[in-house]
Amino acid sequence: MVRDKIKATALERPRFGYRRIQIEMRKIGLKINHKKLFRLYREMGLKVRKRGSRKRAVGLRLTKMKATEINQIWGLDFMSDRLADGRKIRLLNIMDQFSRESLKMVIDTSLSGGRVVRELNELIKNSGKPKQIISDNGTEFTSMAVLKWSESMSVGWHYIEPGKPMQNGTVESFNGKVRDEFLNQHWFMSLKEAKELAESWREDYNERRPHSA
């Protein structure tokens, strides 16, 4: 049974090594020592295949919930832009699926899985914890930091299918507004300016901007 579960997880998530498979085992109630799991992993001839160009980890697709109240489901997604000096910046959008409120717009030159976790923890302190989070299979969202956080916080993480961004439609729609009404309207001279303008735009979006919905 344990071998079958390990094999099934390895097939479903080909970019996961034995340590991340161990986390998935815990999620379904199978507690197994990492040394024993590694031994079984090797005996079964499993290994992480070499990454080809542009291939991503495939996350476990939990059943997607339907939001029926505020703070039940959050949607996450990344965007990118550049400062006036040419430096690339990334933007992490966090949305409430029911209210369509922009909970957070995080801007920096680099945003890792660990940073995603820190931003989520900070948001939870002020807003409470969601039951599920929806995102794509980007490397930040399938990192060890995010997987461990999801398990420790008992927050379900639903990954949309590759190439189907509208499965996370609330954030996808918001991204379009951010691009059209914010990013395309500003020429950021510094990272500090980009952060300040983003927060100002987010507040206007939540509190004053008319919404078709």
PDB file of C-alpha atoms in Angstrom:
ATOM      1  CA  MET A   1       0.000   0.000   0.000  1.00  0.00           C
ATOM      2  CA  VAL A   2       2.765   2.450   0.952  1.00  0.00           C
ATOM      3  CA  ARG A   3       4.724   1.611  -2.199  1.00  0.00           C
ATOM      4  CA  ASP A   4       1.596   2.121  -4.302  1.00  0.00           C
ATOM      5  CA  LYS A   5       0.991   5.537  -2.751  1.00  0.00           C
ATOM      6  CA  ILE A   6       4.618   6.581  -3.276  1.00  0.00           C
ATOM      7  CA  LYS A   7       4.528   5.463  -6.898  1.00  0.00           C
ATOM      8  CA  ALA A   8       1.188   7.163  -7.571  1.00  0.00           C
ATOM      9  CA  THR A   9       2.439  10.442  -6.088  1.00  0.00           C
ATOM     10  CA  ALA A  10       5.722  10.260  -8.004  1.00  0.00           C
ATOM     11  CA  LEU A  11       3.825   9.734 -11.263  1.00  0.00           C
ATOM     12  CA  GLU A  12       1.400  12.557 -10.559  1.00  0.00           C
ATOM     13  CA  ARG A  13       4.125  14.937  -9.418  1.00  0.00           C
ATOM     14  CA  PRO A  14       7.230  14.082 -11.467  1.00  0.00           C
ATOM     15  CA  ARG A  15       9.194  17.098 -10.226  1.00  0.00           C
ATOM     16  CA  PHE A  16       8.927  16.015  -6.579  1.00  0.00           C
ATOM     17  CA  GLY A  17      11.767  14.178  -4.863  1.00  0.00           C
ATOM     18  CA  TYR A  18      11.326  11.919  -1.861  1.00  0.00           C
ATOM     19  CA  ARG A  19      11.191  14.758   0.697  1.00  0.00           C
ATOM     20  CA  ARG A  20       8.286  16.479  -0.982  1.00  0.00           C
ATOM     21  CA  ILE A  21       6.596  13.120  -1.510  1.00  0.00           C
ATOM     22  CA  GLN A  22       6.874  12.617   2.252  1.00  0.00           C
ATOM     23  CA  ILE A  23       4.825  15.785   2.764  1.00  0.00           C
ATOM     24  CA  GLU A  24       2.128  14.443   0.445  1.00  0.00           C
ATOM     25  CA  MET A  25       2.115  11.154   2.369  1.00  0.00           C
ATOM     26  CA  ARG A  26       1.471  13.040   5.595  1.00  0.00           C
ATOM     27  CA  LYS A  27      -1.449  14.875   4.005  1.00  0.00           C
ATOM     28  CA  ILE A  28      -3.246  11.574   3.408  1.00  0.00           C
ATOM     29  CA  GLY A  29      -2.419  10.257   6.876  1.00  0.00           C
ATOM     30  CA  LEU A  30       0.615   8.052   6.067  1.00  0.00           C
ATOM     31  CA  LYS A  31       3.403   8.833   8.476  1.00  0.00           C
ATOM     32  CA  ILE A  32       6.686   7.404   7.254  1.00  0.00           C
ATOM     33  CA  ASN A  33      10.256   8.088   8.352  1.00  0.00           C
ATOM     34  CA  HIS A  34      12.197   9.987   5.689  1.00  0.00           C
ATOM     35  CA  LYS A  35      15.003   7.397   5.743  1.00  0.00           C
ATOM     36  CA  LYS A  36      12.587   4.544   5.094  1.00  0.00           C
ATOM     37  CA  LEU A  37      10.826   6.540   2.406  1.00  0.00           C
ATOM     38  CA  PHE A  38      14.162   7.292   0.721  1.00  0.00           C
ATOM     39  CA  ARG A  39      15.069   3.587   0.787  1.00  0.00           C
ATOM     40  CA  LEU A  40      11.739   2.626  -0.817  1.00  0.00           C
ATOM     41  CA  TYR A  41      12.073   5.494  -3.286  1.00  0.00           C
ATOM     42  CA  ARG A  42      15.465   4.182  -4.429  1.00  0.00           C
ATOM     43  CA  GLU A  43      14.375   0.536  -4.467  1.00  0.00           C
ATOM     44  CA  MET A  44      11.488   1.457  -6.770  1.00  0.00           C
ATOM     45  CA  GLY A  45      13.895   3.149  -9.175  1.00  0.00           C
ATOM     46  CA  LEU A  46      12.283   6.550  -8.767  1.00  0.00           C
ATOM     47  CA  LYS A  47      14.096   9.786  -9.421  1.00  0.00           C
ATOM     48  CA  VAL A  48      13.377  13.354 -10.442  1.00  0.00           C
ATOM     49  CA  ARG A  49      13.745  13.592 -14.172  1.00  0.00           C
ATOM     50  CA  LYS A  50      16.002  16.272 -15.601  1.00  0.00           C
ATOM     51  CA  ARG A  51      14.082  19.424 -16.318  1.00  0.00           C
ATOM     52  CA  GLY A  52      13.609  20.232 -19.975  1.00  0.00           C
ATOM     53  CA  SER A  53      13.171  23.772 -21.167  1.00  0.00           C
ATOM     54  CA  ARG A  54      10.095  25.479 -19.758  1.00  0.00           C
ATOM     55  CA  LYS A  55       8.732  22.436 -17.889  1.00  0.00           C
ATOM     56  CA  ARG A  56       7.163  23.003 -14.505  1.00  0.00           C
ATOM     57  CA  ALA A  57       6.232  20.909 -11.482  1.00  0.00           C
ATOM     58  CA  VAL A  58       2.674  19.629 -11.577  1.00  0.00           C
ATOM     59  CA  GLY A  59       0.944  20.305  -8.276  1.00  0.00           C
ATOM     60  CA  LEU A  60      -1.686  18.139  -6.645  1.00  0.00           C
ATOM     61  CA  ARG A  61      -5.062  19.387  -7.849  1.00  0.00           C
ATOM     62  CA  LEU A  62      -7.373  19.272  -4.875  1.00  0.00           C
ATOM     63  CA  THR A  63     -11.071  19.631  -5.632  1.00  0.00           C
ATOM     64  CA  LYS A  64     -11.769  23.287  -6.218  1.00  0.00           C
ATOM     65  CA  MET A  65     -14.157  24.802  -3.701  1.00  0.00           C
ATOM     66  CA  LYS A  66     -16.826  27.362  -4.610  1.00  0.00           C
ATOM     67  CA  ALA A  67     -16.585  30.551  -2.586  1.00  0.00           C
ATOM     68  CA  THR A  68     -19.783  31.240  -0.645  1.00  0.00           C
ATOM     69  CA  GLU A  69     -18.439  33.755   1.860  1.00  0.00           C
ATOM     70  CA  ILE A  70     -15.656  36.260   2.439  1.00  0.00           C
ATOM     71  CA  ASN A  71     -12.201  34.975   3.425  1.00  0.00           C
ATOM     72  CA  GLN A  72     -12.961  31.411   2.340  1.00  0.00           C
ATOM     73  CA  ILE A  73     -10.874  31.154  -0.857  1.00  0.00           C
ATOM     74  CA  TRP A  74      -7.917  33.275  -1.942  1.00  0.00           C
ATOM     75  CA  GLY A  75      -6.464  33.441  -5.433  1.00  0.00           C
ATOM     76  CA  LEU A  76      -2.769  34.123  -6.086  1.00  0.00           C
ATOM     77  CA  ASP A  77      -0.898  35.045  -9.247  1.00  0.00           C
ATOM     78  CA  PHE A  78       2.268  36.794 -10.427  1.00  0.00           C
ATOM     79  CA  MET A  79       2.777  39.625 -12.892  1.00  0.00           C
ATOM     80  CA  SER A  80       5.936  41.326 -14.111  1.00  0.00           C
ATOM     81  CA  ASP A  81       7.059  44.762 -15.273  1.00  0.00           C
ATOM     82  CA  ARG A  82      10.204  46.915 -15.394  1.00  0.00           C
ATOM     83  CA  LEU A  83      11.489  50.013 -13.663  1.00  0.00           C
ATOM     84  CA  ALA A  84      12.693  53.029 -15.627  1.00  0.00           C
ATOM     85  CA  ASP A  85      16.291  51.784 -15.332  1.00  0.00           C
ATOM     86  CA  GLY A  86      15.342  48.457 -16.955  1.00  0.00           C
ATOM     87  CA  ARG A  87      15.346  46.326 -13.805  1.00  0.00           C
ATOM     88  CA  LYS A  88      12.646  43.663 -13.805  1.00  0.00           C
ATOM     89  CA  ILE A  89      10.097  43.701 -11.002  1.00  0.00           C
ATOM     90  CA  ARG A  90       7.519  41.089 -10.015  1.00  0.00           C
ATOM     91  CA  LEU A  91       4.092  41.631  -8.546  1.00  0.00           C
ATOM     92  CA  LEU A  92       2.206  39.104  -6.426  1.00  0.00           C
ATOM     93  CA  ASN A  93      -1.554  39.623  -6.373  1.00  0.00           C
ATOM     94  CA  ILE A  94      -3.654  38.079  -3.600  1.00  0.00           C
ATOM     95  CA  MET A  95      -7.435  38.243  -4.053  1.00  0.00           C
ATOM     96  CA  ASP A  96     -10.504  37.184  -2.094  1.00  0.00           C
ATOM     97  CA  GLN A  97     -12.524  35.001  -4.488  1.00  0.00           C
ATOM     98  CA  PHE A  98     -15.924  35.923  -3.009  1.00  0.00           C
ATOM     99  CA  SER A  99     -15.664  39.682  -2.367  1.00  0.00           C
ATOM    100  CA  ARG A 100     -13.137  40.221  -5.205  1.00  0.00           C
ATOM    101  CA  GLU A 101     -11.206  42.462  -2.835  1.00  0.00           C
ATOM    102  CA  SER A 102      -7.508  42.939  -3.474  1.00  0.00           C
ATOM    103  CA  LEU A 103      -6.016  41.696  -0.212  1.00  0.00           C
ATOM    104  CA  LYS A 104      -2.424  42.459  -1.124  1.00  0.00           C
ATOM    105  CA  MET A 105      -0.181  43.628  -3.972  1.00  0.00           C
ATOM    106  CA  VAL A 106       3.434  42.703  -3.245  1.00  0.00           C
ATOM    107  CA  ILE A 107       6.122  44.238  -5.462  1.00  0.00           C
ATOM    108  CA  ASP A 108       9.833  43.410  -5.417  1.00  0.00           C
ATOM    109  CA  THR A 109      12.695  42.524  -7.741  1.00  0.00           C
ATOM    110  CA  SER A 110      12.449  38.890  -6.628  1.00  0.00           C
ATOM    111  CA  LEU A 111       9.651  36.916  -4.975  1.00  0.00           C
ATOM    112  CA  SER A 112      10.511  33.381  -3.836  1.00  0.00           C
ATOM    113  CA  GLY A 113       8.332  30.662  -2.341  1.00  0.00           C
ATOM    114  CA  GLY A 114       9.607  31.654   1.092  1.00  0.00           C
ATOM    115  CA  ARG A 115       8.543  35.245   0.461  1.00  0.00           C
ATOM    116  CA  VAL A 116       5.088  34.072  -0.609  1.00  0.00           C
ATOM    117  CA  VAL A 117       4.763  32.265   2.730  1.00  0.00           C
ATOM    118  CA  ARG A 118       5.870  35.337   4.705  1.00  0.00           C
ATOM    119  CA  GLU A 119       3.353  37.535   2.913  1.00  0.00           C
ATOM    120  CA  LEU A 120       0.563  35.012   3.514  1.00  0.00           C
ATOM    121  CA  ASN A 121       1.420  34.786   7.222  1.00  0.00           C
ATOM    122  CA  GLU A 122       1.338  38.560   7.538  1.00  0.00           C
ATOM    123  CA  LEU A 123      -1.995  38.735   5.758  1.00  0.00           C
ATOM    124  CA  ILE A 124      -3.500  35.988   7.925  1.00  0.00           C
ATOM    125  CA  LYS A 125      -2.589  37.930  11.080  1.00  0.00           C
ATOM    126  CA  ASN A 126      -4.827  40.768   9.899  1.00  0.00           C
ATOM    127  CA  SER A 127      -7.495  38.988   7.858  1.00  0.00           C
ATOM    128  CA  GLY A 128      -7.746  35.455   9.224  1.00  0.00           C
ATOM    129  CA  LYS A 129      -7.016  32.163   7.462  1.00  0.00           C
ATOM    130  CA  PRO A 130      -8.667  30.965   4.232  1.00  0.00           C
ATOM    131  CA  LYS A 131      -9.809  27.384   3.717  1.00  0.00           C
ATOM    132  CA  GLN A 132      -8.276  27.124   0.246  1.00  0.00           C
ATOM    133  CA  ILE A 133      -5.823  28.942  -2.008  1.00  0.00           C
ATOM    134  CA  ILE A 134      -5.867  28.755  -5.815  1.00  0.00           C
ATOM    135  CA  SER A 135      -2.813  29.308  -8.016  1.00  0.00           C
ATOM    136  CA  ASP A 136      -0.995  28.021 -11.069  1.00  0.00           C
ATOM    137  CA  ASN A 137       1.901  25.533 -10.941  1.00  0.00           C
ATOM    138  CA  GLY A 138       4.647  28.153 -10.887  1.00  0.00           C
ATOM    139  CA  THR A 139       7.865  27.130  -9.160  1.00  0.00           C
ATOM    140  CA  GLU A 140       7.230  29.529  -6.262  1.00  0.00           C
ATOM    141  CA  PHE A 141       3.819  27.997  -5.559  1.00  0.00           C
ATOM    142  CA  THR A 142       5.118  24.404  -5.690  1.00  0.00           C
ATOM    143  CA  SER A 143       8.221  25.081  -3.599  1.00  0.00           C
ATOM    144  CA  MET A 144       9.015  23.176  -0.397  1.00  0.00           C
ATOM    145  CA  ALA A 145       8.346  26.349   1.605  1.00  0.00           C
ATOM    146  CA  VAL A 146       4.786  26.624   0.275  1.00  0.00           C
ATOM    147  CA  LEU A 147       4.047  22.881   0.543  1.00  0.00           C
ATOM    148  CA  LYS A 148       5.190  22.761   4.171  1.00  0.00           C
ATOM    149  CA  TRP A 149       3.267  25.932   4.974  1.00  0.00           C
ATOM    150  CA  SER A 150       0.072  24.562   3.424  1.00  0.00           C
ATOM    151  CA  GLU A 151       0.395  21.376   5.468  1.00  0.00           C
ATOM    152  CA  SER A 152       1.233  23.098   8.763  1.00  0.00           C
ATOM    153  CA  MET A 153      -1.575  25.656   8.368  1.00  0.00           C
ATOM    154  CA  SER A 154      -4.133  23.085   7.122  1.00  0.00           C
ATOM    155  CA  VAL A 155      -4.930  25.276   4.133  1.00  0.00           C
ATOM    156  CA  GLY A 156      -5.892  23.403   0.964  1.00  0.00           C
ATOM    157  CA  TRP A 157      -3.974  24.471  -2.150  1.00  0.00           C
ATOM    158  CA  HIS A 158      -5.696  23.974  -5.502  1.00  0.00           C
ATOM    159  CA  TYR A 159      -3.507  24.118  -8.627  1.00  0.00           C
ATOM    160  CA  ILE A 160      -5.185  25.053 -11.901  1.00  0.00           C
ATOM    161  CA  GLU A 161      -4.458  23.057 -15.034  1.00  0.00           C
ATOM    162  CA  PRO A 162      -1.529  24.302 -17.165  1.00  0.00           C
ATOM    163  CA  GLY A 163      -2.621  26.662 -19.912  1.00  0.00           C
ATOM    164  CA  LYS A 164      -6.023  27.354 -18.326  1.00  0.00           C
ATOM    165  CA  PRO A 165      -5.623  30.661 -16.418  1.00  0.00           C
ATOM    166  CA  MET A 166      -9.377  31.272 -16.313  1.00  0.00           C
ATOM    167  CA  GLN A 167      -9.666  28.459 -13.771  1.00  0.00           C
ATOM    168  CA  ASN A 168      -8.361  31.228 -11.508  1.00  0.00           C
ATOM    169  CA  GLY A 169     -10.601  33.768 -13.217  1.00  0.00           C
ATOM    170  CA  THR A 170     -11.010  36.252 -10.368  1.00  0.00           C
ATOM    171  CA  VAL A 171      -7.277  36.947 -10.225  1.00  0.00           C
ATOM    172  CA  GLU A 172      -6.909  36.747 -14.008  1.00  0.00           C
ATOM    173  CA  SER A 173      -9.556  39.453 -14.414  1.00  0.00           C
ATOM    174  CA  PHE A 174      -7.889  41.569 -11.731  1.00  0.00           C
ATOM    175  CA  ASN A 175      -4.517  41.176 -13.467  1.00  0.00           C
ATOM    176  CA  GLY A 176      -6.009  42.698 -16.604  1.00  0.00           C
ATOM    177  CA  LYS A 177      -7.160  45.757 -14.662  1.00  0.00           C
ATOM    178  CA  VAL A 178      -3.771  46.072 -12.944  1.00  0.00           C
ATOM    179  CA  ARG A 179      -2.010  45.982 -16.326  1.00  0.00           C
ATOM    180  CA  ASP A 180      -4.388  48.426 -18.007  1.00  0.00           C
ATOM    181  CA  GLU A 181      -5.091  50.885 -15.194  1.00  0.00           C
ATOM    182  CA  PHE A 182      -1.888  50.753 -13.152  1.00  0.00           C
ATOM    183  CA  LEU A 183       1.243  49.267 -14.760  1.00  0.00           C
ATOM    184  CA  ASN A 184       0.640  50.783 -18.212  1.00  0.00           C
ATOM    185  CA  GLN A 185      -0.084  54.186 -16.684  1.00  0.00           C
ATOM    186  CA  HIS A 186       3.162  54.612 -14.727  1.00  0.00           C
ATOM    187  CA  TRP A 187       6.880  54.815 -15.413  1.00  0.00           C
ATOM    188  CA  PHE A 188       8.377  53.736 -12.079  1.00  0.00           C
ATOM    189  CA  MET A 189      11.600  55.557 -11.253  1.00  0.00           C
ATOM    190  CA  SER A 190      12.349  53.311  -8.261  1.00  0.00           C
ATOM    191  CA  LEU A 191      11.150  50.195  -6.455  1.00  0.00           C
ATOM    192  CA  LYS A 192       9.997  52.368  -3.571  1.00  0.00           C
ATOM    193  CA  GLU A 193       7.826  54.438  -5.886  1.00  0.00           C
ATOM    194  CA  ALA A 194       6.319  51.309  -7.450  1.00  0.00           C
ATOM    195  CA  LYS A 195       5.387  49.930  -4.010  1.00  0.00           C
ATOM    196  CA  GLU A 196       3.828  53.210  -2.859  1.00  0.00           C
ATOM    197  CA  LEU A 197       1.829  53.682  -6.045  1.00  0.00           C
ATOM    198  CA  ALA A 198       0.662  50.040  -5.953  1.00  0.00           C
ATOM    199  CA  GLU A 199      -0.721  50.420  -2.441  1.00  0.00           C
ATOM    200  CA  SER A 200      -2.436  53.669  -3.368  1.00  0.00           C
ATOM    201  CA  TRP A 201      -4.001  52.075  -6.465  1.00  0.00           C
ATOM    202  CA  ARG A 202      -5.087  48.993  -4.481  1.00  0.00           C
ATOM    203  CA  GLU A 203      -6.873  51.138  -1.906  1.00  0.00           C
ATOM    204  CA  ASP A 204      -8.629  53.077  -4.664  1.00  0.00           C
ATOM    205  CA  TYR A 205      -9.624  49.821  -6.378  1.00  0.00           C
ATOM    206  CA  ASN A 206     -11.127  48.390  -3.180  1.00  0.00           C
ATOM    207  CA  GLU A 207     -12.809  51.512  -1.813  1.00  0.00           C
ATOM    208  CA  ARG A 208     -13.699  53.886  -4.639  1.00  0.00           C
ATOM    209  CA  ARG A 209     -13.466  52.269  -8.068  1.00  0.00           C
ATOM    210  CA  PRO A 210     -16.850  51.226  -9.580  1.00  0.00           C
ATOM    211  CA  HIS A 211     -17.034  47.453 -10.143  1.00  0.00           C
ATOM    212  CA  SER A 212     -19.123  45.809 -12.850  1.00  0.00           C
ATOM    213  CA  ALA A 213     -19.826  42.815 -10.562  1.00  0.00           C
TER     214      ALA A 213
END
